[in-house]
Amino acid sequence: MKTNIVIIGAGISGVSIAYNLAKMGQKGIIVIDKSYMTSGATGRCGAGVRQQWATKSNCEMAKRSIEFFEIAEETLQYEGGIEFKQEGYLILATNNEEVEQFKKNVELQNSIGIASRAITVDEALKIVPHLNPDSFLMATFCPTDGHLNPFLMTDAYYQAAKRLGVDFHFFENVKEIVSEHGQVQKVITDQDTYKTNIVVNAAGGYAREIGLMAGVEIPVYSEKHEILVTEPISRIQGPMVMSFSKNIYCQQVPHGSFLIGRGDPTVPHDHDITSTWHFLDEMAKTVADILPKIGELRVIRQWAGSYNMSPDKQPIISDVPTLEGFFLACGFSGHGFMFAPMTGILLSEIILKKPTTLDVGDYHLHRFKTNTIRETEKSVV
Amino acid sequence: MNKDKIIICRCSDVTLEDIHKLLEEGYTSFEDLKRLLRIGMGPCQGQTCAELVRKEIANFLHQKAETVPIHKTRPLTIGVKLRAIAEGAKDEN
Ligand SMILES: Cc1cc2nc3c(=O)[nH]c(=O)nc-3n(C[C@H](O)[C@H](O)[C@H](O)COP(=O)(O)OP(=O)(O)OC[C@H]3O[C@@H](n4cnc5c(N)ncnc54)[C@H](O)[C@@H]3O)c2cc1C
């Protein structure tokens, strides 16, 4: 079969790229996913969206993406609604180093128009009364950060892309990518062969493997992150509560449940996504410390997913200098959901050789080879 | 009885009509229905509804129920308070 563009992966990145390419007038777009929609990180994620980052490019990506989320239902004509809860992120500083870093972060964020601010423990307690006041020194708060339903957001892009003519193939596994004379030629799956000159690697945790199929080395790896959900209760918490040093994020979703998760720096770099009792033990202790009241809630389910990590914890949204027609949207390092609206716009502009809406220099694959990493993101859980 | 009065998932109040509507829109895997309707995500974790939903999918696709995969069973089997876990995790020595 002959087609113009093949996108590998129907997670939030793949559907956003497909939608934006189609909106820019491209025809003959096929999205291939080896499983069901949102089976990768997208359907496993905390789906928090925040602008409180430590690098300028991440701040810009997040700010513009949130501006899109605000109008996504109308823009994508999604009837069901995406459950956007825009009640902020409250980020706790628990040591002096964080206090200093957070002050710098707020300055940077304010300089590009993000409405974050440093607040005292008392001010934080007014926003989230059930915080343990002894567990942190100060906090930062940005009221326009928030949370969405990742399934519905992905479905909204998927349906809009379908209306624009994009073809989706689920339960089809990409096995091989054939190139000749430095140009992509074919994608071979377990079901078909597609002749195409443009291939997008949006394969999330498997981005490295897809790169290798095309002979392209992408320095990313997958890392397990675990998460749990509690029984639903009536609304008591507006913002996401987060601490980098205590390794926790905790959000009450509109349905009433709490989503609570963290990473474990000692896990091996692989595709393991099994749940562990160790996570449950450690997470429960942190909750009891910072948010004692939440400790009274029952955990009803736990699961895990892969972060696709890059060396500077910033995404790779890029062409590939050594292989014409091969494009990358990966290495999101735990923040690919909230960046997806901009990922879709920027990668479409790169593919169509248009001027990009934002400077994408920080996100080019080349930075790792030439050792020109500009900045490393520190504000991650 | 009206399909919108038949509750399939008691945890999340999902009706037979909700399920049929999505099947007709092309969402024919259990995992899709789970994510769009919250089936299997409530306190019972699909113990009540999973087999019923499986039969509906099988009927729709004209397949045998045994060939329709259902959701992955995840821990915990029963809800446990976080505080109880935190206390249980403390060193007992
Ligand atoms: C526990 C957890 C919490 C998180 N919390 C947040 C958060 O609060 N905010 C945030 O912004 N981000 C969060 N993230 C990160 C976020 O989930 C990811 O960055 C984002 O979902 C990546 O989307 P993606 O589309 O690039 O990849 P994925 O969603 O992983 O999609 C990749 C797709 O590619 C498919 N694929 C792979 N290999 C092949 C192949 N060979 N052939 C065909 N298809 C293939 C997979 O089936 C998959 O569907 C979290 C992640 C986890 C695991």
Short mmCIF file of C-alpha atoms and ligand atoms in Angstrom, two decimals:
data_model
loop_
_atom_site.label_atom_id
_atom_site.label_comp_id
_atom_site.label_asym_id
_atom_site.label_seq_id
_atom_site.Cartn_x
_atom_site.Cartn_y
_atom_site.Cartn_z
CA MET A 1 0.00 0.00 0.00
CA LYS A 2 1.25 3.49 -0.83
CA THR A 3 0.71 6.43 1.51
CA ASN A 4 2.18 9.85 2.30
CA ILE A 5 2.81 9.72 6.03
CA VAL A 6 2.99 6.86 8.56
CA ILE A 7 2.85 7.77 12.26
CA ILE A 8 3.94 4.99 14.63
CA GLY A 9 2.08 5.22 17.94
CA ALA A 10 -1.46 6.37 18.79
CA GLY A 11 -0.69 7.84 22.19
CA ILE A 12 -1.34 11.51 22.88
CA SER A 13 1.73 12.53 20.80
CA GLY A 14 0.73 10.47 17.75
CA VAL A 15 -2.89 11.64 17.69
CA SER A 16 -1.87 15.28 18.15
CA ILE A 17 0.68 15.06 15.32
CA ALA A 18 -1.88 13.33 13.06
CA TYR A 19 -4.52 15.97 13.79
CA ASN A 20 -2.16 18.89 13.19
CA LEU A 21 -0.74 17.48 9.95
CA ALA A 22 -4.26 16.87 8.66
CA LYS A 23 -5.33 20.35 9.73
CA MET A 24 -2.39 21.78 7.78
CA GLY A 25 -3.83 20.07 4.71
CA GLN A 26 -1.91 16.77 4.53
CA LYS A 27 -3.67 13.76 3.02
CA GLY A 28 -2.80 10.08 3.18
CA ILE A 29 -1.92 9.93 6.89
CA ILE A 30 -1.96 6.51 8.60
CA VAL A 31 -1.47 6.06 12.35
CA ILE A 32 -0.40 2.55 13.38
CA ASP A 33 -0.50 1.25 16.95
CA LYS A 34 0.34 -2.23 18.13
CA SER A 35 -2.41 -2.20 20.74
CA TYR A 36 -5.55 -0.27 21.74
CA MET A 37 -5.65 3.52 21.93
CA THR A 38 -3.85 4.89 25.04
CA SER A 39 -2.27 1.51 25.83
CA GLY A 40 1.13 3.19 26.29
CA ALA A 41 2.12 5.87 28.79
CA THR A 42 -0.83 8.06 27.81
CA GLY A 43 -3.44 5.76 29.33
CA ARG A 44 -1.33 5.21 32.45
CA CYS A 45 -0.34 8.77 33.23
CA GLY A 46 -1.29 11.23 35.96
CA ALA A 47 -2.40 13.66 33.23
CA GLY A 48 -1.41 16.70 35.23
CA VAL A 49 -0.64 19.81 33.19
CA ARG A 50 1.63 22.47 34.65
CA GLN A 51 3.66 25.47 33.58
CA GLN A 52 5.97 25.51 36.58
CA TRP A 53 9.17 24.32 34.93
CA ALA A 54 12.82 25.20 35.38
CA THR A 55 13.82 25.60 31.72
CA LYS A 56 12.49 28.33 29.46
CA SER A 57 11.61 26.00 26.60
CA ASN A 58 9.59 23.69 28.84
CA CYS A 59 7.76 26.72 30.32
CA GLU A 60 6.87 27.92 26.81
CA MET A 61 5.74 24.46 25.67
CA ALA A 62 3.52 24.04 28.71
CA LYS A 63 2.06 27.54 28.61
CA ARG A 64 1.00 27.29 24.99
CA SER A 65 -0.27 23.76 25.44
CA ILE A 66 -2.47 24.83 28.36
CA GLU A 67 -3.82 27.67 26.24
CA PHE A 68 -4.87 24.96 23.79
CA PHE A 69 -6.42 22.72 26.47
CA GLU A 70 -8.56 25.70 27.51
CA ILE A 71 -10.21 25.76 24.08
CA ALA A 72 -9.72 22.11 23.08
CA GLU A 73 -13.37 21.04 23.39
CA GLU A 74 -14.55 23.71 20.95
CA THR A 75 -11.54 23.50 18.65
CA LEU A 76 -11.78 19.72 18.33
CA GLN A 77 -15.59 19.79 18.54
CA TYR A 78 -15.57 17.15 21.24
CA GLU A 79 -19.02 16.70 22.66
CA GLY A 80 -18.20 14.51 25.63
CA GLY A 81 -15.86 17.04 27.26
CA ILE A 82 -12.26 16.49 28.34
CA GLU A 83 -12.78 17.08 32.09
CA PHE A 84 -10.22 19.90 32.29
CA LYS A 85 -9.91 20.84 35.95
CA GLN A 86 -7.91 24.07 36.05
CA GLU A 87 -7.28 24.59 39.74
CA GLY A 88 -3.54 24.85 39.86
CA TYR A 89 -0.45 22.99 40.99
CA LEU A 90 0.89 23.51 44.48
CA ILE A 91 4.57 22.54 44.57
CA LEU A 92 6.13 22.11 48.00
CA ALA A 93 9.71 23.08 48.83
CA THR A 94 11.02 20.88 51.63
CA ASN A 95 14.67 21.95 51.83
CA ASN A 96 16.71 25.12 51.37
CA GLU A 97 18.06 24.10 48.02
CA GLU A 98 14.50 23.81 46.72
CA VAL A 99 13.54 27.17 48.23
CA GLU A 100 16.36 28.82 46.25
CA GLN A 101 15.62 26.90 43.04
CA PHE A 102 11.87 27.62 43.25
CA LYS A 103 12.47 31.36 43.60
CA LYS A 104 14.51 31.25 40.40
CA ASN A 105 11.83 29.15 38.69
CA VAL A 106 9.08 31.63 39.55
CA GLU A 107 11.17 34.50 38.21
CA LEU A 108 11.72 32.65 34.95
CA GLN A 109 8.05 31.64 34.72
CA ASN A 110 6.82 35.18 35.42
CA SER A 111 9.20 36.56 32.77
CA ILE A 112 7.25 34.74 30.07
CA GLY A 113 3.83 35.51 31.50
CA ILE A 114 3.11 32.44 33.63
CA ALA A 115 1.07 33.39 36.71
CA SER A 116 3.01 31.37 39.29
CA ARG A 117 3.97 32.78 42.69
CA ALA A 118 5.95 31.84 45.78
CA ILE A 119 3.70 31.41 48.82
CA THR A 120 4.15 30.79 52.55
CA VAL A 121 3.06 27.70 54.47
CA ASP A 122 0.01 29.60 55.78
CA GLU A 123 -1.02 30.68 52.30
CA ALA A 124 -0.62 27.11 51.07
CA LEU A 125 -2.87 25.85 53.88
CA LYS A 126 -5.59 28.21 52.70
CA ILE A 127 -5.48 26.53 49.30
CA VAL A 128 -5.11 22.93 50.55
CA PRO A 129 -6.17 22.82 54.23
CA HIS A 130 -5.28 19.14 54.76
CA LEU A 131 -1.52 19.64 54.15
CA ASN A 132 0.75 18.85 57.08
CA PRO A 133 2.26 22.31 57.83
CA ASP A 134 5.42 20.73 59.26
CA SER A 135 6.22 18.85 56.08
CA PHE A 136 7.37 21.81 53.94
CA LEU A 137 9.06 25.24 54.11
CA MET A 138 7.24 27.19 51.40
CA ALA A 139 5.50 26.46 48.12
CA THR A 140 4.85 27.79 44.66
CA PHE A 141 1.40 27.96 43.15
CA CYS A 142 0.14 28.53 39.64
CA PRO A 143 -3.66 28.73 39.40
CA THR A 144 -3.87 27.99 35.67
CA ASP A 145 -2.15 24.59 35.91
CA GLY A 146 -4.45 21.59 36.18
CA HIS A 147 -5.50 18.12 35.14
CA LEU A 148 -7.41 16.44 32.29
CA ASN A 149 -8.85 13.05 31.51
CA PRO A 150 -6.14 11.45 29.33
CA PHE A 151 -8.51 8.97 27.64
CA LEU A 152 -10.99 11.64 26.65
CA MET A 153 -8.29 14.08 25.50
CA THR A 154 -6.75 11.40 23.29
CA ASP A 155 -10.19 10.40 21.99
CA ALA A 156 -10.93 14.07 21.19
CA TYR A 157 -7.81 14.34 18.98
CA TYR A 158 -8.51 10.89 17.50
CA GLN A 159 -12.06 11.75 16.48
CA ALA A 160 -11.06 15.16 15.09
CA ALA A 161 -8.20 13.58 13.11
CA LYS A 162 -10.55 10.90 11.74
CA ARG A 163 -12.97 13.57 10.55
CA LEU A 164 -10.06 15.18 8.69
CA GLY A 165 -9.39 11.91 6.89
CA VAL A 166 -6.66 10.30 9.02
CA ASP A 167 -6.73 6.50 8.98
CA PHE A 168 -6.05 4.61 12.24
CA HIS A 169 -4.86 1.01 12.45
CA PHE A 170 -4.96 -0.49 15.93
CA PHE A 171 -3.54 -3.89 16.92
CA GLU A 172 -0.95 -3.70 14.14
CA ASN A 173 2.72 -4.02 15.04
CA VAL A 174 5.51 -2.18 13.18
CA LYS A 175 8.35 -4.63 12.56
CA GLU A 176 10.69 -3.01 10.08
CA ILE A 177 11.57 0.33 8.52
CA VAL A 178 13.30 0.24 5.15
CA SER A 179 15.40 3.10 3.85
CA GLU A 180 17.56 3.59 0.76
CA HIS A 181 20.04 6.34 -0.14
CA GLY A 182 19.43 8.09 3.20
CA GLN A 183 15.67 8.33 2.62
CA VAL A 184 12.84 6.41 4.31
CA GLN A 185 11.05 4.11 1.84
CA LYS A 186 8.84 1.60 3.61
CA VAL A 187 7.23 0.57 6.87
CA ILE A 188 6.57 -3.15 7.31
CA THR A 189 4.09 -4.37 9.92
CA ASP A 190 2.83 -7.80 10.92
CA GLN A 191 -0.07 -7.20 8.54
CA ASP A 192 1.01 -5.03 5.62
CA THR A 193 3.75 -3.09 3.86
CA TYR A 194 3.41 0.68 3.44
CA LYS A 195 5.41 2.57 0.83
CA THR A 196 6.00 6.03 2.27
CA ASN A 197 8.60 8.78 2.37
CA ILE A 198 7.65 10.19 5.76
CA VAL A 199 7.66 8.21 9.02
CA VAL A 200 7.03 9.66 12.48
CA ASN A 201 8.37 7.85 15.53
CA ALA A 202 5.85 8.56 18.32
CA ALA A 203 6.27 5.15 19.93
CA GLY A 204 6.67 6.35 23.53
CA GLY A 205 8.51 3.75 25.59
CA TYR A 206 9.54 1.93 22.40
CA ALA A 207 10.96 4.97 20.60
CA ARG A 208 14.51 3.65 20.88
CA GLU A 209 13.58 0.32 19.29
CA ILE A 210 11.71 2.05 16.46
CA GLY A 211 14.78 4.26 15.93
CA LEU A 212 17.00 1.19 15.66
CA MET A 213 14.66 -0.30 13.02
CA ALA A 214 15.56 2.72 10.91
CA GLY A 215 19.23 2.55 11.88
CA VAL A 216 18.98 5.70 14.00
CA GLU A 217 20.45 5.78 17.50
CA ILE A 218 18.18 7.75 19.87
CA PRO A 219 19.70 8.06 23.38
CA VAL A 220 16.47 7.42 25.29
CA TYR A 221 15.48 4.67 27.71
CA SER A 222 12.32 3.52 29.45
CA GLU A 223 11.86 3.75 33.19
CA LYS A 224 8.98 2.39 35.26
CA HIS A 225 6.83 4.83 37.24
CA GLU A 226 4.10 3.57 39.56
CA ILE A 227 0.79 5.14 40.50
CA LEU A 228 -2.34 4.33 42.50
CA VAL A 229 -5.94 5.45 42.69
CA THR A 230 -8.17 5.67 45.77
CA GLU A 231 -11.89 5.29 46.24
CA PRO A 232 -13.78 8.45 45.19
CA ILE A 233 -14.90 10.96 47.84
CA SER A 234 -16.53 14.38 47.66
CA ARG A 235 -14.33 17.26 46.56
CA ILE A 236 -11.70 18.35 49.07
CA GLN A 237 -8.63 19.21 46.98
CA GLY A 238 -8.44 21.69 44.11
CA PRO A 239 -4.81 21.70 42.96
CA MET A 240 -2.31 18.95 42.27
CA VAL A 241 0.02 18.75 45.28
CA MET A 242 3.57 17.89 44.29
CA SER A 243 7.01 17.59 45.84
CA PHE A 244 10.18 16.72 43.94
CA SER A 245 12.24 16.05 47.07
CA LYS A 246 9.57 13.83 48.65
CA ASN A 247 8.87 12.24 45.28
CA ILE A 248 5.08 12.54 45.13
CA TYR A 249 2.27 13.99 43.08
CA CYS A 250 -1.30 13.81 44.30
CA GLN A 251 -4.41 15.02 42.51
CA GLN A 252 -8.12 14.63 43.20
CA VAL A 253 -9.75 14.07 39.82
CA PRO A 254 -13.28 15.38 39.07
CA HIS A 255 -14.69 11.87 39.56
CA GLY A 256 -13.56 12.12 43.21
CA SER A 257 -10.67 9.63 43.33
CA PHE A 258 -7.13 10.62 44.21
CA LEU A 259 -4.30 9.75 41.83
CA ILE A 260 -0.98 9.44 43.67
CA GLY A 261 2.32 8.51 42.05
CA ARG A 262 6.10 8.68 42.05
CA GLY A 263 9.23 7.36 40.39
CA ASP A 264 11.99 5.14 41.76
CA PRO A 265 15.49 6.17 40.69
CA THR A 266 16.84 2.68 41.33
CA VAL A 267 14.69 0.79 38.82
CA PRO A 268 16.46 -0.75 35.82
CA HIS A 269 16.12 0.92 32.43
CA ASP A 270 13.71 -1.45 30.70
CA HIS A 271 10.08 -2.03 29.71
CA ASP A 272 8.95 -3.57 33.00
CA ILE A 273 5.58 -2.14 34.09
CA THR A 274 4.60 -4.52 36.87
CA SER A 275 3.14 -3.18 40.12
CA THR A 276 5.08 -3.64 43.37
CA TRP A 277 4.17 -3.80 47.05
CA HIS A 278 7.30 -1.76 47.69
CA PHE A 279 5.78 1.23 45.90
CA LEU A 280 2.59 0.90 47.93
CA ASP A 281 4.50 0.77 51.23
CA GLU A 282 6.69 3.77 50.47
CA MET A 283 3.98 5.86 48.83
CA ALA A 284 1.63 5.28 51.79
CA LYS A 285 4.31 6.58 54.19
CA THR A 286 4.83 9.76 52.15
CA VAL A 287 1.07 10.37 51.98
CA ALA A 288 0.74 9.89 55.73
CA ASP A 289 3.51 12.48 56.19
CA ILE A 290 2.40 15.24 53.79
CA LEU A 291 -1.35 14.67 53.45
CA PRO A 292 -2.40 12.72 56.56
CA LYS A 293 -6.12 12.99 55.81
CA ILE A 294 -5.70 11.26 52.45
CA GLY A 295 -4.23 8.35 54.42
CA GLU A 296 -7.79 7.53 55.51
CA LEU A 297 -8.77 6.64 51.95
CA ARG A 298 -8.75 3.13 50.52
CA VAL A 299 -6.49 2.30 47.61
CA ILE A 300 -8.52 0.47 44.99
CA ARG A 301 -6.01 -0.08 42.22
CA GLN A 302 -2.36 0.40 41.34
CA TRP A 303 -0.56 0.20 38.03
CA ALA A 304 2.58 1.43 36.29
CA GLY A 305 3.80 2.86 33.01
CA SER A 306 7.03 3.84 31.28
CA TYR A 307 8.59 7.26 31.20
CA ASN A 308 10.69 7.59 28.05
CA MET A 309 13.74 9.38 29.44
CA SER A 310 16.19 11.57 27.53
CA PRO A 311 19.63 12.62 28.85
CA ASP A 312 18.55 16.21 29.65
CA LYS A 313 14.95 15.26 30.56
CA GLN A 314 13.70 17.45 27.74
CA PRO A 315 11.77 16.02 24.78
CA ILE A 316 13.12 15.18 21.34
CA ILE A 317 10.96 16.86 18.70
CA SER A 318 13.15 16.68 15.69
CA ASP A 319 14.09 15.66 12.20
CA VAL A 320 17.00 13.25 11.76
CA PRO A 321 19.96 14.73 9.86
CA THR A 322 21.20 11.30 8.73
CA LEU A 323 17.85 9.98 7.48
CA GLU A 324 15.56 12.03 5.28
CA GLY A 325 11.86 11.52 6.05
CA PHE A 326 12.31 10.18 9.60
CA PHE A 327 10.92 12.36 12.40
CA LEU A 328 10.91 12.00 16.18
CA ALA A 329 8.54 12.88 19.02
CA CYS A 330 9.87 11.02 22.04
CA GLY A 331 11.99 11.27 25.20
CA PHE A 332 9.27 13.20 27.00
CA SER A 333 10.72 12.17 30.37
CA GLY A 334 7.38 12.16 32.20
CA HIS A 335 5.82 15.30 30.76
CA GLY A 336 4.66 14.33 27.30
CA PHE A 337 0.98 14.46 28.04
CA MET A 338 0.91 18.13 28.93
CA PHE A 339 3.18 19.10 25.99
CA ALA A 340 1.21 17.17 23.35
CA PRO A 341 -0.68 20.10 21.81
CA MET A 342 2.62 21.86 21.04
CA THR A 343 4.37 18.60 20.11
CA GLY A 344 1.78 18.12 17.38
CA ILE A 345 2.09 21.67 16.06
CA LEU A 346 5.90 21.82 16.17
CA LEU A 347 6.57 18.43 14.61
CA SER A 348 4.04 19.12 11.83
CA GLU A 349 5.85 22.40 11.09
CA ILE A 350 9.20 20.59 11.05
CA ILE A 351 7.87 17.89 8.69
CA LEU A 352 6.33 20.45 6.34
CA LYS A 353 9.51 22.60 6.49
CA LYS A 354 7.59 25.61 7.81
CA PRO A 355 8.95 28.16 10.30
CA THR A 356 8.27 26.80 13.81
CA THR A 357 5.95 28.51 16.32
CA LEU A 358 8.60 28.13 19.06
CA ASP A 359 12.40 27.79 18.91
CA VAL A 360 12.94 24.02 18.81
CA GLY A 361 16.73 24.16 19.17
CA ASP A 362 16.61 22.68 22.67
CA TYR A 363 14.67 19.68 21.36
CA HIS A 364 16.78 18.63 18.36
CA LEU A 365 18.29 15.13 18.30
CA HIS A 366 21.62 16.65 17.37
CA ARG A 367 22.18 18.15 20.83
CA PHE A 368 23.32 14.80 22.23
CA LYS A 369 25.86 14.15 19.46
CA THR A 370 27.41 17.56 19.39
CA ASN A 371 27.21 17.87 23.16
CA THR A 372 25.27 21.08 22.90
CA ILE A 373 22.62 20.30 25.49
CA ARG A 374 21.48 23.78 26.45
CA GLU A 375 19.74 23.07 29.73
CA THR A 376 18.69 20.11 31.87
CA GLU A 377 15.24 20.08 33.44
CA LYS A 378 15.42 19.66 37.22
CA SER A 379 11.77 19.95 38.18
CA VAL A 380 10.68 16.34 37.66
CA VAL A 381 9.10 13.57 39.71
CA MET B 1 -37.00 -3.04 29.67
CA ASN B 2 -35.31 0.06 28.29
CA LYS B 3 -31.61 -0.33 27.64
CA ASP B 4 -30.96 2.93 29.44
CA LYS B 5 -32.49 1.45 32.60
CA ILE B 6 -30.34 -1.67 32.62
CA ILE B 7 -27.25 -1.04 34.72
CA ILE B 8 -24.27 -3.16 33.71
CA CYS B 9 -21.58 -1.55 35.87
CA ARG B 10 -22.88 -0.77 39.35
CA CYS B 11 -19.78 1.08 40.51
CA SER B 12 -19.98 3.70 37.78
CA ASP B 13 -23.66 3.51 36.76
CA VAL B 14 -22.95 2.43 33.20
CA THR B 15 -26.01 1.25 31.28
CA LEU B 16 -26.44 -1.30 28.52
CA GLU B 17 -27.29 1.59 26.24
CA ASP B 18 -23.96 3.34 26.99
CA ILE B 19 -22.14 0.16 25.99
CA HIS B 20 -24.12 -0.45 22.81
CA LYS B 21 -23.61 3.15 21.72
CA LEU B 22 -19.81 2.90 21.94
CA LEU B 23 -19.75 -0.53 20.28
CA GLU B 24 -21.62 0.96 17.36
CA GLU B 25 -19.15 3.85 17.21
CA GLY B 26 -16.37 1.29 16.73
CA TYR B 27 -14.92 1.00 20.26
CA THR B 28 -15.01 -2.78 20.41
CA SER B 29 -12.26 -3.75 22.85
CA PHE B 30 -12.86 -4.07 26.58
CA GLU B 31 -9.91 -1.74 27.19
CA ASP B 32 -11.53 1.01 25.08
CA LEU B 33 -14.87 0.68 26.87
CA LYS B 34 -13.11 0.67 30.24
CA ARG B 35 -11.29 3.91 29.52
CA LEU B 36 -14.25 5.74 28.05
CA LEU B 37 -16.94 4.53 30.47
CA ARG B 38 -14.95 3.68 33.66
CA ILE B 39 -16.13 0.05 33.50
CA GLY B 40 -13.90 -2.04 35.74
CA MET B 41 -12.34 1.00 37.39
CA GLY B 42 -14.61 1.22 40.44
CA PRO B 43 -14.29 -0.40 43.85
CA CYS B 44 -15.32 -3.86 42.55
CA GLN B 45 -12.64 -3.73 39.81
CA GLY B 46 -14.85 -5.39 37.22
CA GLN B 47 -15.82 -8.39 39.34
CA THR B 48 -19.50 -7.75 38.63
CA CYS B 49 -19.55 -6.38 35.11
CA ALA B 50 -16.59 -7.85 33.22
CA GLU B 51 -18.36 -11.02 32.08
CA LEU B 52 -21.52 -9.11 31.14
CA VAL B 53 -19.53 -6.64 29.07
CA ARG B 54 -17.60 -9.48 27.47
CA LYS B 55 -20.87 -11.08 26.34
CA GLU B 56 -22.07 -7.81 24.84
CA ILE B 57 -18.82 -7.41 22.89
CA ALA B 58 -18.97 -11.03 21.74
CA ASN B 59 -22.57 -10.65 20.53
CA PHE B 60 -21.71 -7.46 18.71
CA LEU B 61 -18.67 -8.97 16.97
CA HIS B 62 -20.39 -12.35 16.41
CA GLN B 63 -17.61 -14.09 18.29
CA LYS B 64 -17.51 -16.59 21.11
CA ALA B 65 -17.24 -14.88 24.51
CA GLU B 66 -14.10 -16.86 25.39
CA THR B 67 -12.25 -15.23 22.48
CA VAL B 68 -12.91 -11.69 23.72
CA PRO B 69 -10.09 -10.48 25.97
CA ILE B 70 -11.18 -8.62 29.11
CA HIS B 71 -9.33 -6.14 31.30
CA LYS B 72 -6.11 -6.86 33.11
CA THR B 73 -6.65 -7.70 36.77
CA ARG B 74 -4.61 -5.29 38.87
CA PRO B 75 -3.83 -5.17 42.57
CA LEU B 76 -5.36 -4.62 45.12
CA THR B 77 -8.05 -7.29 45.41
CA ILE B 78 -9.86 -5.26 48.05
CA GLY B 79 -9.59 -1.60 49.08
CA VAL B 80 -7.09 -0.96 51.87
CA LYS B 81 -6.54 2.34 53.70
CA LEU B 82 -3.27 4.10 52.90
CA ARG B 83 -2.68 4.73 56.59
CA ALA B 84 -3.03 1.03 57.34
CA ILE B 85 -0.42 0.29 54.68
CA ALA B 86 1.91 3.00 56.01
CA GLU B 87 1.63 1.59 59.53
CA GLY B 88 1.96 -1.98 58.34
CA ALA B 89 5.11 -1.02 56.46
CA LYS B 90 6.87 0.21 59.61
CA ASP B 91 9.58 -1.95 61.03
CA GLU B 92 8.00 -4.09 63.74
CA ASN B 93 11.23 -4.77 65.67
C1 LIG C 1 2.70 6.85 35.89
C2 LIG C 1 2.89 7.98 34.92
C3 LIG C 1 2.47 9.27 35.24
C4 LIG C 1 2.63 10.32 34.34
N1 LIG C 1 2.14 11.56 34.67
C5 LIG C 1 2.19 12.57 33.76
C6 LIG C 1 1.61 13.83 34.04
O1 LIG C 1 1.04 14.06 35.11
N2 LIG C 1 1.69 14.80 33.07
C7 LIG C 1 2.28 14.59 31.87
O2 LIG C 1 2.33 15.49 31.04
N3 LIG C 1 2.86 13.40 31.59
C8 LIG C 1 2.82 12.38 32.50
N4 LIG C 1 3.40 11.18 32.20
C9 LIG C 1 4.12 11.03 30.94
C10 LIG C 1 3.17 10.85 29.78
O3 LIG C 1 2.30 9.75 30.06
C11 LIG C 1 3.94 10.57 28.50
O4 LIG C 1 4.99 11.48 28.32
C12 LIG C 1 3.02 10.66 27.29
O5 LIG C 1 1.81 9.95 27.50
C13 LIG C 1 3.73 10.12 26.07
O6 LIG C 1 2.80 9.97 25.02
P1 LIG C 1 3.28 9.32 23.69
O7 LIG C 1 2.11 9.36 22.77
O8 LIG C 1 4.54 9.95 23.25
O9 LIG C 1 3.64 7.80 24.08
P2 LIG C 1 2.68 6.57 24.47
O10 LIG C 1 1.43 7.01 25.09
O11 LIG C 1 3.52 5.60 25.21
O12 LIG C 1 2.26 5.98 23.06
C14 LIG C 1 3.16 5.26 22.25
C15 LIG C 1 2.35 4.26 21.45
O13 LIG C 1 3.23 3.61 20.52
C16 LIG C 1 2.80 2.30 20.36
N5 LIG C 1 3.89 1.49 19.82
C17 LIG C 1 5.08 1.21 20.42
N6 LIG C 1 5.81 0.38 19.64
C18 LIG C 1 5.07 0.13 18.52
C19 LIG C 1 5.27 -0.66 17.34
N7 LIG C 1 6.39 -1.38 17.15
N8 LIG C 1 4.28 -0.68 16.42
C20 LIG C 1 3.13 0.02 16.60
N9 LIG C 1 2.90 0.78 17.68
C21 LIG C 1 3.84 0.84 18.63
C22 LIG C 1 2.35 1.88 21.74
O14 LIG C 1 1.41 0.81 21.67
C23 LIG C 1 1.75 3.16 22.31
O15 LIG C 1 0.34 3.21 22.20
C24 LIG C 1 3.26 10.10 33.09
C25 LIG C 1 3.67 8.82 32.75
C26 LIG C 1 3.49 7.76 33.64
C27 LIG C 1 3.94 6.38 33.24
#
